[in-house]
mmCIF file with all atom_site columns, C-alpha atoms in Angstrom:
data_model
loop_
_atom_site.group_PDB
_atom_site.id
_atom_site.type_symbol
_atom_site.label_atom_id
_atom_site.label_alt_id
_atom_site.label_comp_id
_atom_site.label_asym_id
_atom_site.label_entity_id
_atom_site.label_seq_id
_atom_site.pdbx_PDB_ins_code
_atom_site.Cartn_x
_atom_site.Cartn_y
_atom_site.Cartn_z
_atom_site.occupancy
_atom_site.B_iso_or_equiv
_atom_site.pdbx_formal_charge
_atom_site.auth_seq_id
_atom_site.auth_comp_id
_atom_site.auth_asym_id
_atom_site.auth_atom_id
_atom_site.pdbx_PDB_model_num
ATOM 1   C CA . UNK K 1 1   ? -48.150 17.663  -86.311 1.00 65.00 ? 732 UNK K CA 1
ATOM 2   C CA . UNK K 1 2   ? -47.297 18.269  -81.896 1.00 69.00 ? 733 UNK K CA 1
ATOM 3   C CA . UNK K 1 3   ? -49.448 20.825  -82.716 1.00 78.00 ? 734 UNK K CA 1
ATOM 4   C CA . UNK K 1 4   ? -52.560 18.663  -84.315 1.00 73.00 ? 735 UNK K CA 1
ATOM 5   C CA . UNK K 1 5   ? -51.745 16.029  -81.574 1.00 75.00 ? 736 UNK K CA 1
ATOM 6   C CA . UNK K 1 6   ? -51.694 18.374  -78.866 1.00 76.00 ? 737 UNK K CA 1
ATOM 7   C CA . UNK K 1 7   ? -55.251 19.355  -79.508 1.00 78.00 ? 738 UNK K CA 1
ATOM 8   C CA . UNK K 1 8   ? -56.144 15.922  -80.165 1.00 76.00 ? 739 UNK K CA 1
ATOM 9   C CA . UNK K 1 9   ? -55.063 14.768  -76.513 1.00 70.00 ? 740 UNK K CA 1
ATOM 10  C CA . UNK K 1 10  ? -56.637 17.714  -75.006 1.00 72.00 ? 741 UNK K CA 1
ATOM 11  C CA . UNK K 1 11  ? -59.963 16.358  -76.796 1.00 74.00 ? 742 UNK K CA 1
ATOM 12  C CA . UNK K 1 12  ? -59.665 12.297  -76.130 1.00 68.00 ? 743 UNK K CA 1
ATOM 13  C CA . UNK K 1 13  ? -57.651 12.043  -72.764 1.00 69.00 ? 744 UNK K CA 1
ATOM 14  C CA . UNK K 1 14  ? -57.710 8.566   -72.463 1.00 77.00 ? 745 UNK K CA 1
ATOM 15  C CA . UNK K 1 15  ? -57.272 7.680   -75.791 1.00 79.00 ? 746 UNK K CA 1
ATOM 16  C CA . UNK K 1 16  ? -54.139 5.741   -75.951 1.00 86.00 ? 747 UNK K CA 1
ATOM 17  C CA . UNK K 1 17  ? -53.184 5.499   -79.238 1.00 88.00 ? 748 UNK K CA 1
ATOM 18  C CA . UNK K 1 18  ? -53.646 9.410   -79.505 1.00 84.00 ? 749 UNK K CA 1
ATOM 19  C CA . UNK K 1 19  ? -51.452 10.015  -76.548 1.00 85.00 ? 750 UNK K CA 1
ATOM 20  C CA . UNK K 1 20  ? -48.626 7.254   -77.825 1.00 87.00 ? 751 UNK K CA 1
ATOM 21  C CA . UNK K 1 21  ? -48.630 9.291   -81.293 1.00 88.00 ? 752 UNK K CA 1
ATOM 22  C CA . UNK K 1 22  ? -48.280 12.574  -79.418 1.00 84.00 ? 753 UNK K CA 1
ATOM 23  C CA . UNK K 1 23  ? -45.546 10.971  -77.659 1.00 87.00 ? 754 UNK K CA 1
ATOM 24  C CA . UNK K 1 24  ? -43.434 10.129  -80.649 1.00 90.00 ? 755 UNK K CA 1
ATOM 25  C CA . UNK K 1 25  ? -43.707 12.865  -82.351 1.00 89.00 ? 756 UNK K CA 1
ATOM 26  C CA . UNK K 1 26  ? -42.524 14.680  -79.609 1.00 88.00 ? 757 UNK K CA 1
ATOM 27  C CA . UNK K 1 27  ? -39.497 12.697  -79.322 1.00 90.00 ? 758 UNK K CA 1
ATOM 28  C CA . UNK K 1 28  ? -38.991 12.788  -82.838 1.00 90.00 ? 759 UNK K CA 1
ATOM 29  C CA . UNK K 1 29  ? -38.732 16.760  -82.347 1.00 88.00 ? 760 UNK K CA 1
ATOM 30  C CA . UNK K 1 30  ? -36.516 16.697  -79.960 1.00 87.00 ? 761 UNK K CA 1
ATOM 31  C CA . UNK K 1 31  ? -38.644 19.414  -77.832 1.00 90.00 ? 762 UNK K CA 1
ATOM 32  C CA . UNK K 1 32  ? -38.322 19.090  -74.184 1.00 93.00 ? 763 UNK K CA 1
ATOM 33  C CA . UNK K 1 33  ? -40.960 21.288  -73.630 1.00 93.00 ? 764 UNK K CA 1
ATOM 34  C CA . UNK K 1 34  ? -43.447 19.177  -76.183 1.00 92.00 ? 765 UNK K CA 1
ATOM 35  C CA . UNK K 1 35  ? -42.410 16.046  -74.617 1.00 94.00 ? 766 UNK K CA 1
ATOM 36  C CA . UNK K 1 36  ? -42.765 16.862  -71.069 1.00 95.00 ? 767 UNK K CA 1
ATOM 37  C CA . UNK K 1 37  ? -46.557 17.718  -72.061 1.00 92.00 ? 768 UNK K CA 1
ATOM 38  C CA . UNK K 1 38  ? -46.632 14.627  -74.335 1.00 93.00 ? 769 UNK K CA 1
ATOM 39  C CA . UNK K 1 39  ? -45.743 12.359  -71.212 1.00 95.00 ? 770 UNK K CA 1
ATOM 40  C CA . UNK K 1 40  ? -47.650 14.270  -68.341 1.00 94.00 ? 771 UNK K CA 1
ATOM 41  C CA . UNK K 1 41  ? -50.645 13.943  -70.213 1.00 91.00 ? 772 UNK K CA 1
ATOM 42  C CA . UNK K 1 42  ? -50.164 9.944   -70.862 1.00 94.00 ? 773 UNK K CA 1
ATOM 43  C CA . UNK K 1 43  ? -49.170 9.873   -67.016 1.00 95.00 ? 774 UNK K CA 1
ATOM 44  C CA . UNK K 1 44  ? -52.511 10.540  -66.078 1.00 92.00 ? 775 UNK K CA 1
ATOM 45  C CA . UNK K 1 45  ? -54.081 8.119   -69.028 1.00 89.00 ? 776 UNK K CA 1
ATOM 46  C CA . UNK K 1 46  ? -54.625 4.303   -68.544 1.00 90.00 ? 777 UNK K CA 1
ATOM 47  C CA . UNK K 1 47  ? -51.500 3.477   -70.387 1.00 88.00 ? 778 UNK K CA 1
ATOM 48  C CA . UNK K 1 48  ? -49.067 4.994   -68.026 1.00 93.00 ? 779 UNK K CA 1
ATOM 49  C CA . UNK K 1 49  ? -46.104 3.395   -66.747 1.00 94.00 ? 780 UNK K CA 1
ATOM 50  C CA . UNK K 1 50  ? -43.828 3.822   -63.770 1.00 95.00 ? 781 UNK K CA 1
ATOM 51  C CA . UNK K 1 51  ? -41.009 4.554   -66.072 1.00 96.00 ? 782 UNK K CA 1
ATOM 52  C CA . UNK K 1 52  ? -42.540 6.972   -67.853 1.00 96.00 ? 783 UNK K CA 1
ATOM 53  C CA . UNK K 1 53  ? -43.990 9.244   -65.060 1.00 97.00 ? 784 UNK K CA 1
ATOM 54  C CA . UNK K 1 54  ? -40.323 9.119   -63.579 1.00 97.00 ? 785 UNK K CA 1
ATOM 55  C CA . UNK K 1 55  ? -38.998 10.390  -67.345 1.00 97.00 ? 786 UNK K CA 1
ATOM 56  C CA . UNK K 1 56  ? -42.146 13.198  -66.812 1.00 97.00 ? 787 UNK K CA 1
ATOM 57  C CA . UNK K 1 57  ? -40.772 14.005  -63.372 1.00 98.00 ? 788 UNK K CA 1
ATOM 58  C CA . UNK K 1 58  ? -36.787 14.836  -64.620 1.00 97.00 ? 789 UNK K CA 1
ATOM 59  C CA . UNK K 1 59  ? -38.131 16.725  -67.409 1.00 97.00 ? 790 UNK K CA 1
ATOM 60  C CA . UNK K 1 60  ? -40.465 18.888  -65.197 1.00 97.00 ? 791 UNK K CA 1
ATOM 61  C CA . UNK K 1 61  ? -37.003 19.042  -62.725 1.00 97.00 ? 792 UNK K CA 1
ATOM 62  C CA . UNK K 1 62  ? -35.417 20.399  -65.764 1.00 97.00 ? 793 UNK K CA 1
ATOM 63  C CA . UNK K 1 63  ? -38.073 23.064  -66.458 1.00 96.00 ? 794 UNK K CA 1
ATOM 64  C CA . UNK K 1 64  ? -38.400 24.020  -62.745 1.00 96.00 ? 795 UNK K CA 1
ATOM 65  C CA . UNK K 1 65  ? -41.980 23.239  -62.546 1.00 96.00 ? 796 UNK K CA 1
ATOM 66  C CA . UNK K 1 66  ? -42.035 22.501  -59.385 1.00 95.00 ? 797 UNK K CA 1
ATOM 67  C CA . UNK K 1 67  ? -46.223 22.094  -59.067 1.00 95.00 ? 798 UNK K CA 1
ATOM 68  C CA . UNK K 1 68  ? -46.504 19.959  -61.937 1.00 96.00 ? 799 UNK K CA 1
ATOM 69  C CA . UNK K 1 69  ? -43.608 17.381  -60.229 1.00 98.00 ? 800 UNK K CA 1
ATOM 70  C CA . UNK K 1 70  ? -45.415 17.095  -57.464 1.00 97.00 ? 801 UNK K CA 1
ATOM 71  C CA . UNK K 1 71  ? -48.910 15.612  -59.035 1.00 97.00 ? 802 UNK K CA 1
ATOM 72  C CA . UNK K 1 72  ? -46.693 13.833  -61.517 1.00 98.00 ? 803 UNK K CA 1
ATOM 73  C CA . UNK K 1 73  ? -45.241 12.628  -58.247 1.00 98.00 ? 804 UNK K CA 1
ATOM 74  C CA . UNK K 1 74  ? -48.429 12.050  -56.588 1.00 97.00 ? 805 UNK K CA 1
ATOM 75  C CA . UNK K 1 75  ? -49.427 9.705   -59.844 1.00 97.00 ? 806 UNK K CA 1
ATOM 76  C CA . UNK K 1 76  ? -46.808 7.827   -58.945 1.00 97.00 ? 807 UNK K CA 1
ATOM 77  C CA . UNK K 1 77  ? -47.740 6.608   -55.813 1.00 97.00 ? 808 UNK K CA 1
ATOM 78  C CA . UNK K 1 78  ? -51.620 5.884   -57.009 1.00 96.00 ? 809 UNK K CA 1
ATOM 79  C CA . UNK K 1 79  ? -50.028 3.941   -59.890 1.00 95.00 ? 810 UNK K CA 1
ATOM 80  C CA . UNK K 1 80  ? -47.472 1.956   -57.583 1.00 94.00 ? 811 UNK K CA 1
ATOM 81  C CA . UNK K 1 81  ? -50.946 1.552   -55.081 1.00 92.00 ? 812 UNK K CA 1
ATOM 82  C CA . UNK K 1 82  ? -52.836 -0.181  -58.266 1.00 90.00 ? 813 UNK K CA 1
ATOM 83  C CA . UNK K 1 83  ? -50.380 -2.056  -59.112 1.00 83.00 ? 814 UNK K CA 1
ATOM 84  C CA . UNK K 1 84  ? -49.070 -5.994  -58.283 1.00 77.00 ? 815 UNK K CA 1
ATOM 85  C CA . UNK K 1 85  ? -46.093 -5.055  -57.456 1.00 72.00 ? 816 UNK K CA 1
ATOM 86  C CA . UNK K 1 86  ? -47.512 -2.596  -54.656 1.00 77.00 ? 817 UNK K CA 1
ATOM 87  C CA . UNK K 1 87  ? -46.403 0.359   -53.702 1.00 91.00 ? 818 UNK K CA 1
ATOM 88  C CA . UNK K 1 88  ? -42.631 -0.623  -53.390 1.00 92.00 ? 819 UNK K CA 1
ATOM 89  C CA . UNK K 1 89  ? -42.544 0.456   -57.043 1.00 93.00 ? 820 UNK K CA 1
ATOM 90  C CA . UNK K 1 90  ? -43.064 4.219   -56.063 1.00 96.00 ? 821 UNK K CA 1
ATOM 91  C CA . UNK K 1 91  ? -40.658 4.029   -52.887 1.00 97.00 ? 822 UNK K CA 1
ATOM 92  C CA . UNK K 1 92  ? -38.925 6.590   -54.920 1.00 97.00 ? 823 UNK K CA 1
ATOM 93  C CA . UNK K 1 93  ? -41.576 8.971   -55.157 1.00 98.00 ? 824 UNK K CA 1
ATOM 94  C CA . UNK K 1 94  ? -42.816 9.131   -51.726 1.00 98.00 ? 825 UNK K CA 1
ATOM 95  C CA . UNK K 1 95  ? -39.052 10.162  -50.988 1.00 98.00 ? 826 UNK K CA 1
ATOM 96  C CA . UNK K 1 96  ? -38.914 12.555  -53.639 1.00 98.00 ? 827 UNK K CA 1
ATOM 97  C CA . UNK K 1 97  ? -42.184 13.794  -52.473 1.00 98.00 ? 828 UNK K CA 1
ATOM 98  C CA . UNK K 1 98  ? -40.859 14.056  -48.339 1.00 98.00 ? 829 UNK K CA 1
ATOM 99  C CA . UNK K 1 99  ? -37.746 15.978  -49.995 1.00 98.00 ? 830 UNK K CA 1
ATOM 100 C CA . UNK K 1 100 ? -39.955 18.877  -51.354 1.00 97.00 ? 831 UNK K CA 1
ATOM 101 C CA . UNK K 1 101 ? -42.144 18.754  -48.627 1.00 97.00 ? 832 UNK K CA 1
ATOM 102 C CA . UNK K 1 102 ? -39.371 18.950  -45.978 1.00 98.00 ? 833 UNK K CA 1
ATOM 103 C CA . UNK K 1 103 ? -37.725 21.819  -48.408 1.00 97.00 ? 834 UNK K CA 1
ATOM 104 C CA . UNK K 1 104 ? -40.646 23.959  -48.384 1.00 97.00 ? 835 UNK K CA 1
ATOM 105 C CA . UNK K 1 105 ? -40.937 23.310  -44.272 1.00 97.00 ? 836 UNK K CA 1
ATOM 106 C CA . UNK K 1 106 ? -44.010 21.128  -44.719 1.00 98.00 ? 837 UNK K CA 1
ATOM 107 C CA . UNK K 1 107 ? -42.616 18.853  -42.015 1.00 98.00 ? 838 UNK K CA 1
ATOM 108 C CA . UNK K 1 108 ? -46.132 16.655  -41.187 1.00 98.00 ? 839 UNK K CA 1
ATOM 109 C CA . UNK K 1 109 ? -46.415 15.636  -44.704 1.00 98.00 ? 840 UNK K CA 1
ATOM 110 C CA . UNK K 1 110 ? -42.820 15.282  -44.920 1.00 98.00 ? 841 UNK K CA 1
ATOM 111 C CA . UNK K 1 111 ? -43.227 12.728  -42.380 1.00 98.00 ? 842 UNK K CA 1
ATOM 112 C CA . UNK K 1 112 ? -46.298 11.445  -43.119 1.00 97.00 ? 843 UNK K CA 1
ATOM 113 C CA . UNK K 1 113 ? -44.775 10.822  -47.064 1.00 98.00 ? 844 UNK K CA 1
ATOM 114 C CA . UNK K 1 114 ? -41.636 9.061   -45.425 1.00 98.00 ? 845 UNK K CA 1
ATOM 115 C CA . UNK K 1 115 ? -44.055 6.873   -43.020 1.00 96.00 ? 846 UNK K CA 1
ATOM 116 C CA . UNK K 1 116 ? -45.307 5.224   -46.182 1.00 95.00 ? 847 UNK K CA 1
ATOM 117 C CA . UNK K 1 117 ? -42.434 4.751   -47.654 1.00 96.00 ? 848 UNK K CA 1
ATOM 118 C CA . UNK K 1 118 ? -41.298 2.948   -44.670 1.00 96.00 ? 849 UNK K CA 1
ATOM 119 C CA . UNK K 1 119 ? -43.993 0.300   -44.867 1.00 93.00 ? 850 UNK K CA 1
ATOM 120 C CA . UNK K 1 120 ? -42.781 -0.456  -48.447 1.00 93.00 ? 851 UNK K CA 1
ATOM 121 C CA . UNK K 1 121 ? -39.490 -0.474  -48.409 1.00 95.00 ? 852 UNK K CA 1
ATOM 122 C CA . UNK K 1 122 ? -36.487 -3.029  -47.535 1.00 94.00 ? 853 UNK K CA 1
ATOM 123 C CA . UNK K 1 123 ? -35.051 -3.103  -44.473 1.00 95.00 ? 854 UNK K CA 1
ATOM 124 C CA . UNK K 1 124 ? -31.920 -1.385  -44.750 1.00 96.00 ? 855 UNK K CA 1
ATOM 125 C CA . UNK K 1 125 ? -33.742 1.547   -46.557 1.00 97.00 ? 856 UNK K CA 1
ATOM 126 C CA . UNK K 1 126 ? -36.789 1.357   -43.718 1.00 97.00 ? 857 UNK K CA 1
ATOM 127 C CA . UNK K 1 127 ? -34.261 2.206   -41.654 1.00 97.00 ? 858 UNK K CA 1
ATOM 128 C CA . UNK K 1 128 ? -32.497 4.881   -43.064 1.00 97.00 ? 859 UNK K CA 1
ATOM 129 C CA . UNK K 1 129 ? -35.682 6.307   -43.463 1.00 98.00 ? 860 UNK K CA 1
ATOM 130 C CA . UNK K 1 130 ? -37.031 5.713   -40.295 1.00 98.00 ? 861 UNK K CA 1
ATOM 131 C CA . UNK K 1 131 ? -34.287 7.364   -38.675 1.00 98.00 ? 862 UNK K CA 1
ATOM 132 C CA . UNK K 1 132 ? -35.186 10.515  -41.137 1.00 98.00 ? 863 UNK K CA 1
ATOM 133 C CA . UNK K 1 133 ? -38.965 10.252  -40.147 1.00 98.00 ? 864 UNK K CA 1
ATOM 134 C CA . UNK K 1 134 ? -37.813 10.051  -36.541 1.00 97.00 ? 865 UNK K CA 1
ATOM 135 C CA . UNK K 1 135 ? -35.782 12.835  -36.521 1.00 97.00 ? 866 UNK K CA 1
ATOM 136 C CA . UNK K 1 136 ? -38.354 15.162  -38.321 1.00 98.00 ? 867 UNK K CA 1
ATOM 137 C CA . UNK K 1 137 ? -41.347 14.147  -35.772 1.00 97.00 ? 868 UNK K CA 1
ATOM 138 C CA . UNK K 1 138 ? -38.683 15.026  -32.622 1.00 96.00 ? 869 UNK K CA 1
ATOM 139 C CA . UNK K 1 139 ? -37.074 18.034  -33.398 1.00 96.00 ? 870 UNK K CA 1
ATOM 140 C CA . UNK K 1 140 ? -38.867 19.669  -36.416 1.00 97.00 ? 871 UNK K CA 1
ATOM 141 C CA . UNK K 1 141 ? -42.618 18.754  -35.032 1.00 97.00 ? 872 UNK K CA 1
ATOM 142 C CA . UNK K 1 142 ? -41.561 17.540  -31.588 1.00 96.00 ? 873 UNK K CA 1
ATOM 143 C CA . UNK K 1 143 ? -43.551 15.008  -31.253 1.00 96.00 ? 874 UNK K CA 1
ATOM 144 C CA . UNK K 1 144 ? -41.766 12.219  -29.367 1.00 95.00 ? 875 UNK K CA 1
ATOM 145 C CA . UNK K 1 145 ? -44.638 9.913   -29.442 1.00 95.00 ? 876 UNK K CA 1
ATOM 146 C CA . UNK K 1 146 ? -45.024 10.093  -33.380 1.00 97.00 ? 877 UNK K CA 1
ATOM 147 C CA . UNK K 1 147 ? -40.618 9.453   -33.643 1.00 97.00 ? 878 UNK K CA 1
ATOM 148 C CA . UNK K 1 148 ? -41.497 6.193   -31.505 1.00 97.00 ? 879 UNK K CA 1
ATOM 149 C CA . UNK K 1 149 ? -44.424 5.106   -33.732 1.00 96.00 ? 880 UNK K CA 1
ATOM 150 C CA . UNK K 1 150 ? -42.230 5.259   -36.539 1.00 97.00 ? 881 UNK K CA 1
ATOM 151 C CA . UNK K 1 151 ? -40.132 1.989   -34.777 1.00 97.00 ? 882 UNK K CA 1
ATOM 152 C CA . UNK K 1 152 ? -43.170 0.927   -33.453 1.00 96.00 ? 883 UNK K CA 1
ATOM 153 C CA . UNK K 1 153 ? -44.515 0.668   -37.088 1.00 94.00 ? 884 UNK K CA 1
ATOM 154 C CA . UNK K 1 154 ? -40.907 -1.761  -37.815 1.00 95.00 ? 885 UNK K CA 1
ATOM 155 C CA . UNK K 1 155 ? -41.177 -4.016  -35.232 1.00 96.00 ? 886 UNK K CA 1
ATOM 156 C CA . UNK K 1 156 ? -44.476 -4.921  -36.680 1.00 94.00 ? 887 UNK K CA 1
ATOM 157 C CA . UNK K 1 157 ? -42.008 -6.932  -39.241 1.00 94.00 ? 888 UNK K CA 1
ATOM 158 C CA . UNK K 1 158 ? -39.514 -8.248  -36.409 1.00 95.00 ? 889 UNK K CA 1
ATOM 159 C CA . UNK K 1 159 ? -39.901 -7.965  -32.953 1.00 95.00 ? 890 UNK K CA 1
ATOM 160 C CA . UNK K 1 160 ? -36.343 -9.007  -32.376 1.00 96.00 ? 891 UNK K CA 1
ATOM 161 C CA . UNK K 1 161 ? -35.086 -6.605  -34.848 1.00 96.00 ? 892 UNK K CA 1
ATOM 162 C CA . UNK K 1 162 ? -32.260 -4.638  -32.433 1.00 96.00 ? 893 UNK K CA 1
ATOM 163 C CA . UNK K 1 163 ? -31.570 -2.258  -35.215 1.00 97.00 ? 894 UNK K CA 1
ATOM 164 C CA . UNK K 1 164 ? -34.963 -1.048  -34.780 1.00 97.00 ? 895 UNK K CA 1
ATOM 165 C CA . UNK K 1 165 ? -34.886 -1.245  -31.035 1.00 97.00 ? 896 UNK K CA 1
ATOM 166 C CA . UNK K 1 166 ? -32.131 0.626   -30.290 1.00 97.00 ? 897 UNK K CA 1
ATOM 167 C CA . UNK K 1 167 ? -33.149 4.130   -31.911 1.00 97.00 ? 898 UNK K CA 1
ATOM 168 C CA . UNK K 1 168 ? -36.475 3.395   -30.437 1.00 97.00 ? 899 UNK K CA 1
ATOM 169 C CA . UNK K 1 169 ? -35.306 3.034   -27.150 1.00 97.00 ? 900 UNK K CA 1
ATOM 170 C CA . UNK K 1 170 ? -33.130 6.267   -27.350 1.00 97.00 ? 901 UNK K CA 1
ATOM 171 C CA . UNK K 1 171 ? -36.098 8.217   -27.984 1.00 97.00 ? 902 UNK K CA 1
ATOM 172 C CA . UNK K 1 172 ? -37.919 6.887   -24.981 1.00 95.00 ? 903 UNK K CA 1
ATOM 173 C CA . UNK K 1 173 ? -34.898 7.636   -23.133 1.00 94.00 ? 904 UNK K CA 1
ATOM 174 C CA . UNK K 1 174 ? -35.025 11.441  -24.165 1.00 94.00 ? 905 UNK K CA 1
ATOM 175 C CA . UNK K 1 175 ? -38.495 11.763  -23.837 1.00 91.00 ? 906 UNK K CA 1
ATOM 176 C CA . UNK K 1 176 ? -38.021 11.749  -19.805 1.00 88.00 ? 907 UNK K CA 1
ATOM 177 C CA . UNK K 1 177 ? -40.756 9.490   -19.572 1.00 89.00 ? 908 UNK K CA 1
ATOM 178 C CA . UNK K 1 178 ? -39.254 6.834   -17.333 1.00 91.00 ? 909 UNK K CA 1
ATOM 179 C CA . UNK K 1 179 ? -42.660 4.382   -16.932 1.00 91.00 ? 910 UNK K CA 1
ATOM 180 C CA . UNK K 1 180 ? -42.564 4.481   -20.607 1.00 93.00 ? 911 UNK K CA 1
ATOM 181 C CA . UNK K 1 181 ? -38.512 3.889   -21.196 1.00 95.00 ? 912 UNK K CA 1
ATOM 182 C CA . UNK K 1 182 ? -39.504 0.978   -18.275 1.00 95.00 ? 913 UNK K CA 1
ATOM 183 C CA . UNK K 1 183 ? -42.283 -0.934  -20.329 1.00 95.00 ? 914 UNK K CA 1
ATOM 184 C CA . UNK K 1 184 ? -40.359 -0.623  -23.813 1.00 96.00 ? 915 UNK K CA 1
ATOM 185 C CA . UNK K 1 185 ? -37.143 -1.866  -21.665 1.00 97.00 ? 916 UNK K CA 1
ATOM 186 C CA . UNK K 1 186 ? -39.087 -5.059  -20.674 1.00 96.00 ? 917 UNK K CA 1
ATOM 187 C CA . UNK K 1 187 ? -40.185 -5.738  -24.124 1.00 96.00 ? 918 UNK K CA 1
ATOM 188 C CA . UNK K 1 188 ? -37.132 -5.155  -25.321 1.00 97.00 ? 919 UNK K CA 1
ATOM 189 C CA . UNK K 1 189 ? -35.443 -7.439  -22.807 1.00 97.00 ? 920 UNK K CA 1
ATOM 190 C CA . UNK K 1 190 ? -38.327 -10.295 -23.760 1.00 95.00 ? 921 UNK K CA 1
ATOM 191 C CA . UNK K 1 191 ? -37.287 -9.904  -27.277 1.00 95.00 ? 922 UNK K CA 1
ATOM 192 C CA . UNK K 1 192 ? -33.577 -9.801  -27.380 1.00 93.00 ? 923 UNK K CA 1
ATOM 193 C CA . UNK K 1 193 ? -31.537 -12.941 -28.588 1.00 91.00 ? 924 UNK K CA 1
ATOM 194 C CA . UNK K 1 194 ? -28.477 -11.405 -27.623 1.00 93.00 ? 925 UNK K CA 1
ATOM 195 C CA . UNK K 1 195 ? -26.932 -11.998 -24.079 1.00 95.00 ? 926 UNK K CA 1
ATOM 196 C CA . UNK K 1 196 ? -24.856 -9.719  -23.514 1.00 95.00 ? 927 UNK K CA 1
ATOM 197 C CA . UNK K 1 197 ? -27.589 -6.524  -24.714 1.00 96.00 ? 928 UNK K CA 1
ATOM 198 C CA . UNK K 1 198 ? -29.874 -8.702  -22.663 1.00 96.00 ? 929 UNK K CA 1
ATOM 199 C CA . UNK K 1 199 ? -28.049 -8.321  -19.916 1.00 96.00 ? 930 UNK K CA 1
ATOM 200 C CA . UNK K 1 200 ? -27.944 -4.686  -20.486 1.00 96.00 ? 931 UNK K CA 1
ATOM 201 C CA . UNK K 1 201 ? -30.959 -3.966  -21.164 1.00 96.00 ? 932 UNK K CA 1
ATOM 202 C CA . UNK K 1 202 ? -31.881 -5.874  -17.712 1.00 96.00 ? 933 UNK K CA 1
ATOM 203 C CA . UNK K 1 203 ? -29.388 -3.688  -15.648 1.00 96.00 ? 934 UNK K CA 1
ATOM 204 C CA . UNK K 1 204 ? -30.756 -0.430  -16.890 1.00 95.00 ? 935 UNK K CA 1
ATOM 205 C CA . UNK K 1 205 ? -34.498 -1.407  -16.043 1.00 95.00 ? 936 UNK K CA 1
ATOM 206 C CA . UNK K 1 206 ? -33.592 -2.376  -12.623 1.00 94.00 ? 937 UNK K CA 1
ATOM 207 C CA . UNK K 1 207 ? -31.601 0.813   -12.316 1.00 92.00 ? 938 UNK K CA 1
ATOM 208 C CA . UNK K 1 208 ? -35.163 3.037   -13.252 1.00 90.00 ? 939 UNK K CA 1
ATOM 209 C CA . UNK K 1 209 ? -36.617 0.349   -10.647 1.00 88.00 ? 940 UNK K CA 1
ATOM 210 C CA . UNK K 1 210 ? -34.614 1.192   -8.167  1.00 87.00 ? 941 UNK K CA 1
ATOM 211 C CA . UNK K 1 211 ? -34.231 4.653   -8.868  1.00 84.00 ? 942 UNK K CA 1
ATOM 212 C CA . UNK K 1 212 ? -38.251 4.891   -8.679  1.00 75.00 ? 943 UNK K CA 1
ATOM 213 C CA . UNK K 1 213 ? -38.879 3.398   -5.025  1.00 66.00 ? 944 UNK K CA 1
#
C-alpha cells in the first residue's frame, strides 16, 4: 500500500486526500524512512502545516539529510510568510536555517537568515539574536556598519529602548569612527529617560568634543 501511495503522490502532488492517505499509512508502518517522504511531500502541498514541516525537519535530522532540511526549512518560512499569523510562526526556522548556514561558514546568509528573524521575533529573543547577528557581521564578515544596522533595525520598535542602545553604541565605539560614535551619542542622549545614563552619555560626547578641537 506506501508503495501504491507513493506512486500515487508522485502522480497528483497536490492532491490532498492522496497525500493524507500516504501519510497514514506511513505512520501505520512505523517506517521513518516512508514517513519522512510521506510528510516532505505534503510539506510542499496546499495542506501543509507548520507542525508538520517541523515533524519533516527532525525526521530528515534523524536521517542526516542535511539538503532536504534545508528546503523543508526554507518551506517553512514561505508558509509562516502566507500565513496570518506572519512570519513569527517560522522564527524557529530562520534560526535553524542561520545555524547551518553559520556551520557550513556561510556567514552573509547566516546573518541575513538571523536579520529576519529579528524583525519577527519578541524582544527578549530580538535581542539575543541581534547580539548573534552583530557579532557575525563584525568579526566573521567585518562589517561594522551591517552589526550597527542590526540595532538600527530595533530601534525602529523603541527609540528609547537602552537595551538596544547600548550594544549599538559599543560598536560605534570600536569602529574608531568618532563623528559617527558623536551623532549616535546625541541621539542617544535625546532618547534616554534615564538620568543618570543621560548624564553619561552627555559627558562622553563632550569628551569626543573636546577631544576633537
Amino acid at each position: 500500500a506506501g508503495a501504491m501511495l507513493q506512486r500515487a503522490a508522485e502522480t497528483a502532488p497536490r492532491d490532498t486526500a492522496v497525500l493524507a492517505a500516504y501519510e497514514r499509512v506511513a505512520r501505520a508502518a512505523e517506517n521513518p524512512a516512508m514517513l519522512l517522504d510521506a510528510l516532505d511531500r505534503a510539506a510542499a502541498g496546499p495542506a501543509a502545516t507548520m507542525d508538520l514541516i517541523r515533524e519533516a525537519v527532525e525526521l530528515a535530522t534523524a536521517a542526516n539529510d542535511g539538503a532536504r532540511v534545508e528546503t523543508l526549512l526554507g518551506l517553512a518560512v514561505t508558509l509562516g510568510e502566507a500565513n496570518a499569523g506572519g512570519l513569527g510562526e517560522a522564527v524557529w526556522a530562520l534560526i535553524a536555517l542561520a545555524d547551518r548556514r553559520e556551520a557550513a561558514g556561510d556567514f552573509p546568509a547566516a546573518t541575513a537568515h538571523l536579520t529576519r528573524a529579528i524583525e519577527a521575533a519578541e524582544h527578549d529573543d530580538a535581542l539575543r539574536f541581534a547580539a548573534r547577528a552583530a557579532e557575525l557581521a563584525s568579526v566573521r564578515l567585518s562589517d561594522p556598519d551591517l552589526a550597527a544596522s542590526v540595532y538600527e533595525k530595533l530601534l525602529e520598535r523603541d527609540r528609547h529602548d537602552r537595551e538596544v542602545w547600548l550594544p549599538l553604541l559599543e560598536i560605534h565605539r570600536r569602529s574608531g569612527d568618532r563623528d559617527a560614535l558623536e551623532l549616535k551619542l546625541h541621539e542617544a542622549i535625546e532618547c534616554a529617560f534615564d538620568v543618570t545614563w543621560r548624564i553619561q552619555l552627555r559627558r562622553e560626547r563632550a569628551g569626543l568634543l573636546l577631544e576633537s578641537r
